[in-house]
Coordinates of C-alpha atoms and ligand atoms in Angstrom, one line a residue:
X1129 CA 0.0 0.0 0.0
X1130 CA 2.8 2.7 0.6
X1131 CA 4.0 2.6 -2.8
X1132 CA 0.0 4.0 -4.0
X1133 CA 0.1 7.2 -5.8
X1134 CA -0.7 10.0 -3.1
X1135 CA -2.8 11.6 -4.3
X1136 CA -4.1 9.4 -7.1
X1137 CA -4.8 11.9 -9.9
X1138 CA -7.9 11.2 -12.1
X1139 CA -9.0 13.0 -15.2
X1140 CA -12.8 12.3 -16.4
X1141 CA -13.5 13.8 -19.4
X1142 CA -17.1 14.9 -19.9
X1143 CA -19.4 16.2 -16.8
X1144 CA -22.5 14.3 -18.5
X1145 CA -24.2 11.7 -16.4
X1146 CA -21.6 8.9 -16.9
X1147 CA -18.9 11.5 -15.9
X1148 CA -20.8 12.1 -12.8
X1149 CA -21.6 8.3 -12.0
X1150 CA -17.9 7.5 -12.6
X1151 CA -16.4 10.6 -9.8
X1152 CA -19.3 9.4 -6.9
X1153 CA -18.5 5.7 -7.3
X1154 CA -14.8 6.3 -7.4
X1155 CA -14.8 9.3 -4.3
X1156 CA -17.1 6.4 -2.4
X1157 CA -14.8 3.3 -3.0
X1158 CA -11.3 5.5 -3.1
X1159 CA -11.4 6.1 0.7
X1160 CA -12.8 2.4 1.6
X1161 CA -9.8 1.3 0.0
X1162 CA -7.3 3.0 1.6
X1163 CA -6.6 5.7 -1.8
X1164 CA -6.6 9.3 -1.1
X1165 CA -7.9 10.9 -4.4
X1166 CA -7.9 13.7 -6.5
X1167 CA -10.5 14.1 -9.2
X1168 CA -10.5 16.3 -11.9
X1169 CA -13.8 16.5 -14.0
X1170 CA -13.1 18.3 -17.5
X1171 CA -15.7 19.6 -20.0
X1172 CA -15.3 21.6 -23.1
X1173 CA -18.5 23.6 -22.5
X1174 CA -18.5 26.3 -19.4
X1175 CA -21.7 24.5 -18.8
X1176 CA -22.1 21.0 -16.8
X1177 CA -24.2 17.9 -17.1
X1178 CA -24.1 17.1 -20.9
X1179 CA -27.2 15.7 -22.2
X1180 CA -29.4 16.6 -19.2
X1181 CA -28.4 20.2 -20.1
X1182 CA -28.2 20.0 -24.4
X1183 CA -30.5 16.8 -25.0
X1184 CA -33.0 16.0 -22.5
X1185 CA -36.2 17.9 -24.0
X1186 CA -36.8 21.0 -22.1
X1187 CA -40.2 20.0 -21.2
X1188 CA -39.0 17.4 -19.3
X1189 CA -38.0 19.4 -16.5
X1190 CA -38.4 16.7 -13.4
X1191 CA -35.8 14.4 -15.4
X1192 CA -33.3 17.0 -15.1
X1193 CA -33.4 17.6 -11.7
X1194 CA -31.2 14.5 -11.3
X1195 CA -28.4 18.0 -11.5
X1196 CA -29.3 18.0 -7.4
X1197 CA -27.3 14.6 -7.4
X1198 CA -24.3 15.9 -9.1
X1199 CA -24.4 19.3 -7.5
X1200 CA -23.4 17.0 -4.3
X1201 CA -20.4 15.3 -6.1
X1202 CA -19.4 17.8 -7.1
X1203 CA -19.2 19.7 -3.5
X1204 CA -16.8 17.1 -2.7
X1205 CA -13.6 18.6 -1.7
X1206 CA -11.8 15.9 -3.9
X1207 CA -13.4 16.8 -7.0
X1208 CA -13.0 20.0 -9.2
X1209 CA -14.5 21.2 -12.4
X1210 CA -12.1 22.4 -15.3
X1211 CA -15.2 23.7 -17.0
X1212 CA -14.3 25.0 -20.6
X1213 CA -11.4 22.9 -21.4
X1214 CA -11.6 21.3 -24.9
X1215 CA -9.4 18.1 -25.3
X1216 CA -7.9 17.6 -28.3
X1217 CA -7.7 21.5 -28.6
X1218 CA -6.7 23.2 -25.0
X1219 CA -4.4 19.7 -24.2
X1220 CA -3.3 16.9 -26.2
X1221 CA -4.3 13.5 -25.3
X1222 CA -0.1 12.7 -24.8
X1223 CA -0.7 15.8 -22.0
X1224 CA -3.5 13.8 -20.5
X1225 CA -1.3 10.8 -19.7
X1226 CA 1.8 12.9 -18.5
X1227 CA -0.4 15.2 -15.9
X1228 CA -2.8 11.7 -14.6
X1229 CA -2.6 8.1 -13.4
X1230 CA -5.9 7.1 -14.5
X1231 CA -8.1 8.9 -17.4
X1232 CA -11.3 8.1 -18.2
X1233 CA -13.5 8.9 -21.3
X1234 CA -16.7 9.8 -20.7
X1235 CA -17.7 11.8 -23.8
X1236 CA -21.3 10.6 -24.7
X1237 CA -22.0 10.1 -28.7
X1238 CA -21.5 13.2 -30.2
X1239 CA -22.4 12.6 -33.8
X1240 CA -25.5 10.6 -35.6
X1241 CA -26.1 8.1 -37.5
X1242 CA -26.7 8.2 -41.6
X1243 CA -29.7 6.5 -43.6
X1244 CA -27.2 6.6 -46.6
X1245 CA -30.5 7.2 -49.1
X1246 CA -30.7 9.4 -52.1
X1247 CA -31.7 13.1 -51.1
X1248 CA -30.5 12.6 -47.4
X1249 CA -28.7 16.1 -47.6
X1250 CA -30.9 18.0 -49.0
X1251 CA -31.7 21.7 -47.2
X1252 CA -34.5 20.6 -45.2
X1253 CA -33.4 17.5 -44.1
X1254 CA -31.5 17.1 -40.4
X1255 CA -30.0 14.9 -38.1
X1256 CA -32.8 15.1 -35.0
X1257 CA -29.2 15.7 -33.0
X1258 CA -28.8 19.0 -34.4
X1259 CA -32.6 19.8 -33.4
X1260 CA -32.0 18.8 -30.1
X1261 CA -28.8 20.8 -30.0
X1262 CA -30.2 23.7 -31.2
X1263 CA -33.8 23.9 -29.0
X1264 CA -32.0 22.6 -25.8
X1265 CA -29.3 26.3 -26.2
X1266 CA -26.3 24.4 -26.6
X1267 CA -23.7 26.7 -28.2
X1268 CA -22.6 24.5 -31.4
X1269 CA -25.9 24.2 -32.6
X1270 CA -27.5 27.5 -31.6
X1271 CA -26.7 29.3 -34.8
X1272 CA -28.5 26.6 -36.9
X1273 CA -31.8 27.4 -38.8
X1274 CA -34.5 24.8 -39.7
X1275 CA -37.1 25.1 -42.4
X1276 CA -39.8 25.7 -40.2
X1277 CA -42.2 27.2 -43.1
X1278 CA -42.8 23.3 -44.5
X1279 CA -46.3 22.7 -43.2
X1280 CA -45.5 19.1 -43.2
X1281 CA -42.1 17.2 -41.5
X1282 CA -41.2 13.4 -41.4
X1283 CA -39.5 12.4 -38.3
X1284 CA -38.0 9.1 -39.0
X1285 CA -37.3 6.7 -36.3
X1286 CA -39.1 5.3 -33.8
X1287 CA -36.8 6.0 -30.1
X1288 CA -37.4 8.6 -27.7
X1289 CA -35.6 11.1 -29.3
X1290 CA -38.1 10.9 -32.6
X1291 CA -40.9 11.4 -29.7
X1292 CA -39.4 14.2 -28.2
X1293 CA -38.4 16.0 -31.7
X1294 CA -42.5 15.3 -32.8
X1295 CA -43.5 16.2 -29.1
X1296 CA -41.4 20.1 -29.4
X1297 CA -42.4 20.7 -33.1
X1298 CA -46.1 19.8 -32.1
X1299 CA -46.3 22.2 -29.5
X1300 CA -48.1 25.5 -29.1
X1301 CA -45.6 29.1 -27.9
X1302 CA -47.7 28.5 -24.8
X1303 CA -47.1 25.2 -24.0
X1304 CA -43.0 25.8 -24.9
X1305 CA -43.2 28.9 -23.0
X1306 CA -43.4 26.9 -19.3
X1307 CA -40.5 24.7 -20.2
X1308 CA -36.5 25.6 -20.5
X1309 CA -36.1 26.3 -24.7
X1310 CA -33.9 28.6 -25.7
X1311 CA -35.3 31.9 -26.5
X1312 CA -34.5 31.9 -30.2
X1313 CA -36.0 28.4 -30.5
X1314 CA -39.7 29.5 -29.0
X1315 CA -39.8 32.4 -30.9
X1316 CA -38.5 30.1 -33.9
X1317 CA -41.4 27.6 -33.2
X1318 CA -44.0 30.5 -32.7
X1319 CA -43.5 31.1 -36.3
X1320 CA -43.5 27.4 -37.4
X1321 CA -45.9 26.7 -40.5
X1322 CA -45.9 22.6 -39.4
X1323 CA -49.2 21.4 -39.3
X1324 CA -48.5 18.0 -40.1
X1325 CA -46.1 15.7 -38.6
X1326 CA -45.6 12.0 -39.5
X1327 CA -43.4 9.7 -37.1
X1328 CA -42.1 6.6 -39.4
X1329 CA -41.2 3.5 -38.5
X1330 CA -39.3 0.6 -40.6
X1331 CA -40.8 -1.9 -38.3
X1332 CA -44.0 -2.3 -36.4
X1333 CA -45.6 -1.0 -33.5
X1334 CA -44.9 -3.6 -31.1
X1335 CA -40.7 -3.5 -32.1
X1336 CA -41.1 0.7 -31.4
X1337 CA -38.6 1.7 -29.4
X1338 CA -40.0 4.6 -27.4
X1339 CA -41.4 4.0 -24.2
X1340 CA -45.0 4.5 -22.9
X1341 CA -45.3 7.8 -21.1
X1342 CA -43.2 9.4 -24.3
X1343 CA -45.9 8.1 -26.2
X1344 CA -49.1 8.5 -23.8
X1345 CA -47.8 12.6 -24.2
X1346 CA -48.8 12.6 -27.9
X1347 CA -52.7 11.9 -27.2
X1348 CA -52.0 15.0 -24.3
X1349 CA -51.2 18.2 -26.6
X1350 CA -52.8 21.4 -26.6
X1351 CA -53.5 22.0 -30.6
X1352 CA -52.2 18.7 -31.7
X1353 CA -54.1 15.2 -32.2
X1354 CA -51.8 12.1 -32.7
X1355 CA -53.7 9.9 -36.0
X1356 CA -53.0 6.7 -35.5
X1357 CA -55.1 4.5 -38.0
X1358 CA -56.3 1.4 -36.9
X1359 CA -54.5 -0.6 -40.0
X1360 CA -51.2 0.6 -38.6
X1361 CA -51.7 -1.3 -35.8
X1362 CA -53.1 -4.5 -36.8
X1363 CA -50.2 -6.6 -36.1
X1364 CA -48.4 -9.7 -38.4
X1365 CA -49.0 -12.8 -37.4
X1366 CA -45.5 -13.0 -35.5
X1367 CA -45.6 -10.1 -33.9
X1368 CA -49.0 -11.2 -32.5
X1369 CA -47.5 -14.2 -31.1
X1370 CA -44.3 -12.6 -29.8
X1371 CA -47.1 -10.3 -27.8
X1372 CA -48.8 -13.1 -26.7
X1373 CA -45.7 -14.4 -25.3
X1374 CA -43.9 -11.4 -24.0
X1375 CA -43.5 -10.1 -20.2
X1376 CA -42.3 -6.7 -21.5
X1377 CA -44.5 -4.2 -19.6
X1378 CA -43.4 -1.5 -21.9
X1379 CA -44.5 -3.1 -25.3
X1380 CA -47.9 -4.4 -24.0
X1381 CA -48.6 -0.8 -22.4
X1382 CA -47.4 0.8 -25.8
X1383 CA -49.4 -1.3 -28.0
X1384 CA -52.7 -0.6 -25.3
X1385 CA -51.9 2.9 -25.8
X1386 CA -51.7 2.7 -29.9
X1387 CA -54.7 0.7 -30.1
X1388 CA -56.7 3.2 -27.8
X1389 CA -55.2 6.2 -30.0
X1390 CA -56.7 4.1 -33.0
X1391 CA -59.9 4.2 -31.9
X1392 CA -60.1 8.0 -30.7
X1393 CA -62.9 9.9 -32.8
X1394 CA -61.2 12.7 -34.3
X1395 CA -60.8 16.1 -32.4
X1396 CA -60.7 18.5 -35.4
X1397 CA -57.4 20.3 -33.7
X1398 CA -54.9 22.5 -36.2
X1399 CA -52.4 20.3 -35.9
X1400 CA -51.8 16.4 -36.7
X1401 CA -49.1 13.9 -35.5
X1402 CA -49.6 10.7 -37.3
X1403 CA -47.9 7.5 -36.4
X1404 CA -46.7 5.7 -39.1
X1405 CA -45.3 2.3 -39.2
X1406 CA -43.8 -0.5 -41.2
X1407 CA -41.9 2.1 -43.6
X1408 CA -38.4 2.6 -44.6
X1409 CA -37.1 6.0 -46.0
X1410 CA -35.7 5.0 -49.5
X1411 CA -35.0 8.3 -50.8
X1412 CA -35.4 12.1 -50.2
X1413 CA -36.9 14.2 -53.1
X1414 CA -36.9 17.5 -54.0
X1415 CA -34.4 20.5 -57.0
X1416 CA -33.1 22.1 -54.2
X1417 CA -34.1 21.2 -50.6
X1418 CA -36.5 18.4 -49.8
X1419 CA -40.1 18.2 -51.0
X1420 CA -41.5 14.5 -50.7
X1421 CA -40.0 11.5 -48.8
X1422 CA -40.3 8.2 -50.6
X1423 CA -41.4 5.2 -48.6
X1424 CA -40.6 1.5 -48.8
X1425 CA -43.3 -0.8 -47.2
X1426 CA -42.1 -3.4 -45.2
X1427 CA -43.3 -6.8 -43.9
X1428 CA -41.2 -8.3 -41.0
X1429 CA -39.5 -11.6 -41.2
X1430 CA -37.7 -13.7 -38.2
X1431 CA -34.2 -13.4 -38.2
X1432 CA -31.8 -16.1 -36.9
X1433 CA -31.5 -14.0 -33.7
X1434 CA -35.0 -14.2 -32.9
X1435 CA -35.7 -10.9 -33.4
X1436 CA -38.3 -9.4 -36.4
X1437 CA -36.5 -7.6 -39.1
X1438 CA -38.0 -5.2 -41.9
X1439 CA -37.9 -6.6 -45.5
X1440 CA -39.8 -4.5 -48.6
X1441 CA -42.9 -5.5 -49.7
X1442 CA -42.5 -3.8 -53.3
X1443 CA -44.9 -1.3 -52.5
X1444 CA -43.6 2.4 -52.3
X1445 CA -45.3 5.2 -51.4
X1446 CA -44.8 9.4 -51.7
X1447 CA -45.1 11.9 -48.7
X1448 CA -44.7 15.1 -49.4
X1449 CA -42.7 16.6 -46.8
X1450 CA -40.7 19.9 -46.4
X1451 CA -38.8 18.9 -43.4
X1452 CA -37.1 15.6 -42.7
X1453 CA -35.4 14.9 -39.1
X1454 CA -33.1 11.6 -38.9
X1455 CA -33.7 10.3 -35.7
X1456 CA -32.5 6.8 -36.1
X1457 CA -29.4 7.0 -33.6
X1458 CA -26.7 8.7 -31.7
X1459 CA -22.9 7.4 -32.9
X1460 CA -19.8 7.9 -30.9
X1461 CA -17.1 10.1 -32.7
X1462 CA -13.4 9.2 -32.2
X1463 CA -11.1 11.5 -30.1
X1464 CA -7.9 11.9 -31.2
X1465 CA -5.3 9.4 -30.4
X1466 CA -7.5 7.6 -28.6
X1467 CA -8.6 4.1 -30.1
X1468 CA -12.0 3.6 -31.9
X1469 CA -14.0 0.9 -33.3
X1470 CA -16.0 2.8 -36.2
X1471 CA -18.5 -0.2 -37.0
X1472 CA -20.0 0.0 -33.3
X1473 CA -18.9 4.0 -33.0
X1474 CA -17.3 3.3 -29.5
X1475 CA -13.7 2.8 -27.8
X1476 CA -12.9 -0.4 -27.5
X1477 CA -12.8 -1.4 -24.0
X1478 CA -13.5 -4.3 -21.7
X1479 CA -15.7 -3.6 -18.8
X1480 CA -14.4 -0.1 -19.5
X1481 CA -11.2 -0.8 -19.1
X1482 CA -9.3 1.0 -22.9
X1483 CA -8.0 -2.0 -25.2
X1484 CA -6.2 -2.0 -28.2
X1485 CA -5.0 -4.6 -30.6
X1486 CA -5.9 -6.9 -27.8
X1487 CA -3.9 -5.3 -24.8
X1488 CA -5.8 -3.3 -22.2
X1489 CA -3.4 -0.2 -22.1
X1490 CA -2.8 1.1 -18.7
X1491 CA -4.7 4.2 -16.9
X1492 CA -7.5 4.4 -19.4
X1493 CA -11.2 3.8 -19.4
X1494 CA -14.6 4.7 -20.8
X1495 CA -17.5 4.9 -19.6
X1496 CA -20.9 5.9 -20.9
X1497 CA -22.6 6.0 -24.6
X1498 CA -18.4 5.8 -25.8
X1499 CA -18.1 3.0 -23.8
X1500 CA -21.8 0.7 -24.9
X1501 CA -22.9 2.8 -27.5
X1502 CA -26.0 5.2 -27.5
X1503 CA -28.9 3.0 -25.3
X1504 CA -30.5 3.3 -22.1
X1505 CA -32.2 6.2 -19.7
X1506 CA -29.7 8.4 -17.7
X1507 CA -29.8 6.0 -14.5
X1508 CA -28.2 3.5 -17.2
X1509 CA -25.1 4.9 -16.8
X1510 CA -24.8 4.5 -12.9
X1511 CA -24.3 0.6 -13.2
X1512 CA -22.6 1.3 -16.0
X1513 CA -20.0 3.8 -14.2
X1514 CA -19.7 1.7 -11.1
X1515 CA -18.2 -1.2 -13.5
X1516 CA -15.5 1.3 -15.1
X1517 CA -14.6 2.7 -11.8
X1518 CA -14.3 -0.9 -10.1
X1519 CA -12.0 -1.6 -12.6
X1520 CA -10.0 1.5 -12.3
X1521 CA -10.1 1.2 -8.0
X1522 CA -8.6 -2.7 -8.6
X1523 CA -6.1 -1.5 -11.1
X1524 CA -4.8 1.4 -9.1
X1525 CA -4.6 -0.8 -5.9
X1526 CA -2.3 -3.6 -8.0
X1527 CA -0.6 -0.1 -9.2
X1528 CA -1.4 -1.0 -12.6
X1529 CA -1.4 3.1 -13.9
X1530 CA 0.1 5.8 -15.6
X1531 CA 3.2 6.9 -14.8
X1532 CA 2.7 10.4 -15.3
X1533 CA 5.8 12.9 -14.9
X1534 CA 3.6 15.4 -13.8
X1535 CA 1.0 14.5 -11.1
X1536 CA -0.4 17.3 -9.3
X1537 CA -3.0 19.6 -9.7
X1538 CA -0.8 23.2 -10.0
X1539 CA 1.2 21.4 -12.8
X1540 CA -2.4 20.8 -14.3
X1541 CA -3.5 24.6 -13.7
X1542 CA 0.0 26.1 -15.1
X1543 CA -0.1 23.7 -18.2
X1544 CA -3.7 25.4 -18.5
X1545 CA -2.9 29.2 -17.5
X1546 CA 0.2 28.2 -20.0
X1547 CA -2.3 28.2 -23.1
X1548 CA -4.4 31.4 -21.7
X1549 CA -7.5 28.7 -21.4
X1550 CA -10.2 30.8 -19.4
X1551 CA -11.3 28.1 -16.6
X1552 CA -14.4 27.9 -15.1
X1553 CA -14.7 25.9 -11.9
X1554 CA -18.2 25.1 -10.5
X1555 CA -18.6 27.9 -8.5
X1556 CA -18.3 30.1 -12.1
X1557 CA -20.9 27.4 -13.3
X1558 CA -23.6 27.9 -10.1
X1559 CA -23.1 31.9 -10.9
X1560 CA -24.3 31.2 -14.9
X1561 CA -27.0 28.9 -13.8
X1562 CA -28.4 31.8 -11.0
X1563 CA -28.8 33.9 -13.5
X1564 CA -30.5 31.7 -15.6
X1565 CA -32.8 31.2 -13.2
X1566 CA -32.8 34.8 -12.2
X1567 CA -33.5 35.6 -16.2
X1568 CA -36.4 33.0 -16.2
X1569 CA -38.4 34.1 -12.8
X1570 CA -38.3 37.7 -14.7
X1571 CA -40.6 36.3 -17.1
X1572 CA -42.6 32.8 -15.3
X1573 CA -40.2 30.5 -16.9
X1574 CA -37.5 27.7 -15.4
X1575 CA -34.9 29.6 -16.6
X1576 CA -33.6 30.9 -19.9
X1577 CA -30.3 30.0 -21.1
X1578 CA -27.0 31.3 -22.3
X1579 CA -26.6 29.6 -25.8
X1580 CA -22.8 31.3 -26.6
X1581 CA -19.8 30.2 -24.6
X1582 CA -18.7 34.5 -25.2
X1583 CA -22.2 35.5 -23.3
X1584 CA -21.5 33.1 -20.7
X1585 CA -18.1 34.0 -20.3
X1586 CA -18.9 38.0 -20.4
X1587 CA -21.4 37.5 -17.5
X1588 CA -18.8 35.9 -15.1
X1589 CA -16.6 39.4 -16.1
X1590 CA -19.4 41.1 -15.3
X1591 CA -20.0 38.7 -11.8
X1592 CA -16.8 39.7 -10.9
X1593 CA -16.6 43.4 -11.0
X1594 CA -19.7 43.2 -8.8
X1595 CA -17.5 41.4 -6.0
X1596 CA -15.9 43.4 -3.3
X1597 CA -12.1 43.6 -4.2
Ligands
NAP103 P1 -33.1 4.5 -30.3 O1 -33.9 4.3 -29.0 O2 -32.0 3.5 -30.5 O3 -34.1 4.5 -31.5 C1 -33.6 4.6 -32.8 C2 -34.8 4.3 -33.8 O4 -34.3 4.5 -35.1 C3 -35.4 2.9 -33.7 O5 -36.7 2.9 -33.9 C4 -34.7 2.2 -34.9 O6 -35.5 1.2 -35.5 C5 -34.7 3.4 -35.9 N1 -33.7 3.2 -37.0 C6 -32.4 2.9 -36.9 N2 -31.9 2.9 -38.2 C7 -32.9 3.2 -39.0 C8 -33.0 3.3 -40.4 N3 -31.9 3.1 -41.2 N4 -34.1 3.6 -41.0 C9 -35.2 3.8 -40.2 N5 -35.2 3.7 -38.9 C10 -34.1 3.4 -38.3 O7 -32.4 5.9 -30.3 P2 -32.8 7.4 -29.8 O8 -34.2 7.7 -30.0 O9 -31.8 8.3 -30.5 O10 -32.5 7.4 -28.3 C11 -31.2 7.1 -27.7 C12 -31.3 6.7 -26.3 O11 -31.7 7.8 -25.5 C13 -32.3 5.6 -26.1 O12 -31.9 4.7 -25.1 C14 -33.5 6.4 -25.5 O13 -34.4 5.6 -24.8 C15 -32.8 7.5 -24.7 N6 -33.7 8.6 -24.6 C16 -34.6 8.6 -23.5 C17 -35.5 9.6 -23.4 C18 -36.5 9.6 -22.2 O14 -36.3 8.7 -21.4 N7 -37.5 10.4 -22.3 C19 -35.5 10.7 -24.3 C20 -34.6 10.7 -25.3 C21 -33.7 9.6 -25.5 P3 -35.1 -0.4 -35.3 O15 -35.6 -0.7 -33.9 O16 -35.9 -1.1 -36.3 O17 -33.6 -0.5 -35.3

């Protein structure tokens, strides 16, 4: 035990919830184990929590009020924020292994995945990502514009996230007005022309991945009445048997709640969300930005692994559309110098634990959507962090770590201060989030949000000057 690293310095990069998970499982087990600590949570953004900040939709306040839990990590004396700090820009990954004995990845999925169809980009058509981004205030997608004159979108996919991106286009300024959407984006949606919106999925209604109170908010909007007609969810003989047969709460509450939709006289409101099924995207049309989806219908067939997989029927069908949003996927994006597996868009690790060509290389884990790819709710990630950080307690107990030449927090700060790289800690980050909730009381809303890393860097200048010197 005397020859431990003392302190043990850690670097997790990314402050989402895997980041999170990963520093109160490790600050738990560290001092149960007879390590004394030092963790150092970095994020490129000024701004904390990842996708509980930029992805969860901002009418979904309750599910971000997990923050409480993190706001007590991150109190712990052993842990401090290095908020704004870009890796890969501010430090080099080679910088990462020379200041820390352990680093672990916990950098979410920051890209999407493609349909790889004719048309895909064509003006008008988006990756649901960039939607998210770009309602939820988050700076690299704040600048965006989306054809919002259409008066008819496709959303394709069938997760939470196409529910979410139906949910926000679907509803009224008034009902966006109580929630947390960036300013530009409620006055963006005020002006929205969509009256139709049709959610499409390649497979049925019973293999939909969305789960039931997502879709029980549909039948729940102001102007909006979700079409669902009853043929869409007749099922195939398989699928009827697989219900039959399944356990799964969540598919036999979704299909009650479909067939209940299907039978639901219609309400005459402005708006229409219609739930589509059994249809695959097979090309984007439109000269110069998209005017019609076309649309493969599908039949499902088993496949050797049990499951029910879409196959084309022949028949093809035209939607006009003016607006398409991707929602079929998050995908990891590689960092650099770091090792990736492209096909499954994740590092390659083994119970988080970095490997490559075959060797698990020494001090470096992932954790999170980098780690198993882009499934799960938020509290997925806490089993999922408490793995990686078992690993990294057992590794640094056998003193199986880096060897860094620099281990201590002021060579950390100097390298930083060295690059003029404008810190924020989380005291700077509790100031921008008071006045976002100041900014919101002002006018009966949760809070509203600085969307430029500048703005939110200005009003901690200005936060300043107000303190006593
Ligand atoms: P997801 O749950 O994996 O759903 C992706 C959807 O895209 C599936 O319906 C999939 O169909 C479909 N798809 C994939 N490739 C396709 C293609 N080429 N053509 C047509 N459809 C295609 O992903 P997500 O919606 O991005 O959500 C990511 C994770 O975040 C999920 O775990 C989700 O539950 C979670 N999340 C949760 C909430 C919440 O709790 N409220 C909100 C947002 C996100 P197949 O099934 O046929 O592959």
């Amino acid at each position: 035990m005397t020859n431990l690293p003392n302190p043990l310095r850690i670097a997790i990069i990314g402050s989402g919830p895997s980041g999170f998970y990963t520093a109160e499982y490790l600050l738990k087990q560290a001092a149960k184990s007879g390590l004394t600590i030092e963790i150092d949570l970095i994020e490129r953004l000024p701004t904390p929590f990842g996708l509980v900040r930029g992805g969860v939709a901002p009418d979904h306040q309750k599910i971000k009020s997990v923050t409480k839990a993190f706001d007590r990590i991150a109190a712990d004396p052993r842990l401090r924020f290095f908020g704004h700090v870009d890796v890969g820009h501010d430090i080099s990954h080679q910088e990462l292994l020379d200041h820390y004995h352990q680093v672990v990845y916990a950098v979410g999925a920051q890209s999407d995945r493609h349909m790889n169809i004719p048309g895909e980009d064509l003006p008008g058509s988006y990756p649901a990502t960039e939607f998210v981004g770009w309602y939820n205030a988050h700076p690299d997608f704040r600048d965006l514009t989306f054809g919002l004159s259409a008066t008819a979108a496709a959303v394709i996919g069938n997760g939470n996230v196409a529910m979410d991106v139906a949910r926000i286009l679907a509803k009224t300024p008034d009902e966006l007005a109580k929630t947390d959407i960036a300013d530009y984006a409620l006055v963006a949606l005020a002006h929205s022309q969509v009256t139709d919106i049709y959610v499409i999925g390649r497979r049925g209604p019973l293999q939909a991945a969305f789960t039931t109170p997502e879709l029980k908010e549909l039948g729940e909007l102001d102007c909006t009445e979700v079409i669902v007609r009853p043929g869409e969810v007749a099922l195939d003989a398989e699928s009827a048997a697989d219900l039959a047969a399944s356990a799964d709460k969540v598919t036999r509450d979704n299909m009650a709640v479909l067939e209940a939709m299907s039978q639901r006289p219609a309400q005459g409101k402005p708006r229409r969300l219609h739930l589509l099924f059994l249809r695959s995207p097979v090309r984007l049309l439109g000269k110069d930005r998209v005017e019609a989806i076309e649309l493969a219908h599908n039949r499902l067939t088993r496949s050797s692994d049990g499951s029910l997989r879409p196959h084309a029927t022949g028949e093809t069908e035209i939607l006009p559309v003016g607006l398409v949003f991707r929602s079929i996927g998050y995908k990891g994006a590689p960092l650099p110098d770091t090792p990736f597996d492209e096909a499954h868009g994740v590092i390659p690790n083994e119970g988080g634990h970095v490997e490559s060509g075959g060797e698990l290389l020494p001090g470096e884990y992932a954790v999170g959507w980098i780690k198993r790819g882009p499934s799960g709710v938020i509290g997925t990630n806490r089993p999922d962090a408490v793995e990686t950080a078992t690993h990294m307690i057992q590794d640094a107990l056998a003193g199986d770590t880096l060897q860094p030449a620099h281990p201590s927090r002021a060579e950390f700060e100097a390298l930083l201060a060295s690059r003029n790289v404008e810190v924020v800690d989380y005291a700077g980050w509790q100031t921008l989030d008071r006045l976002e909730r100041e900014a919101g009381a002002a006018v009966g809303r949760p809070r509203i949000k600085f969307s430029r890393v500048e703005d939110m860097l200005a009003a901690l200048h200005s936060e300043a000057e107000k303190l006593p010197s």
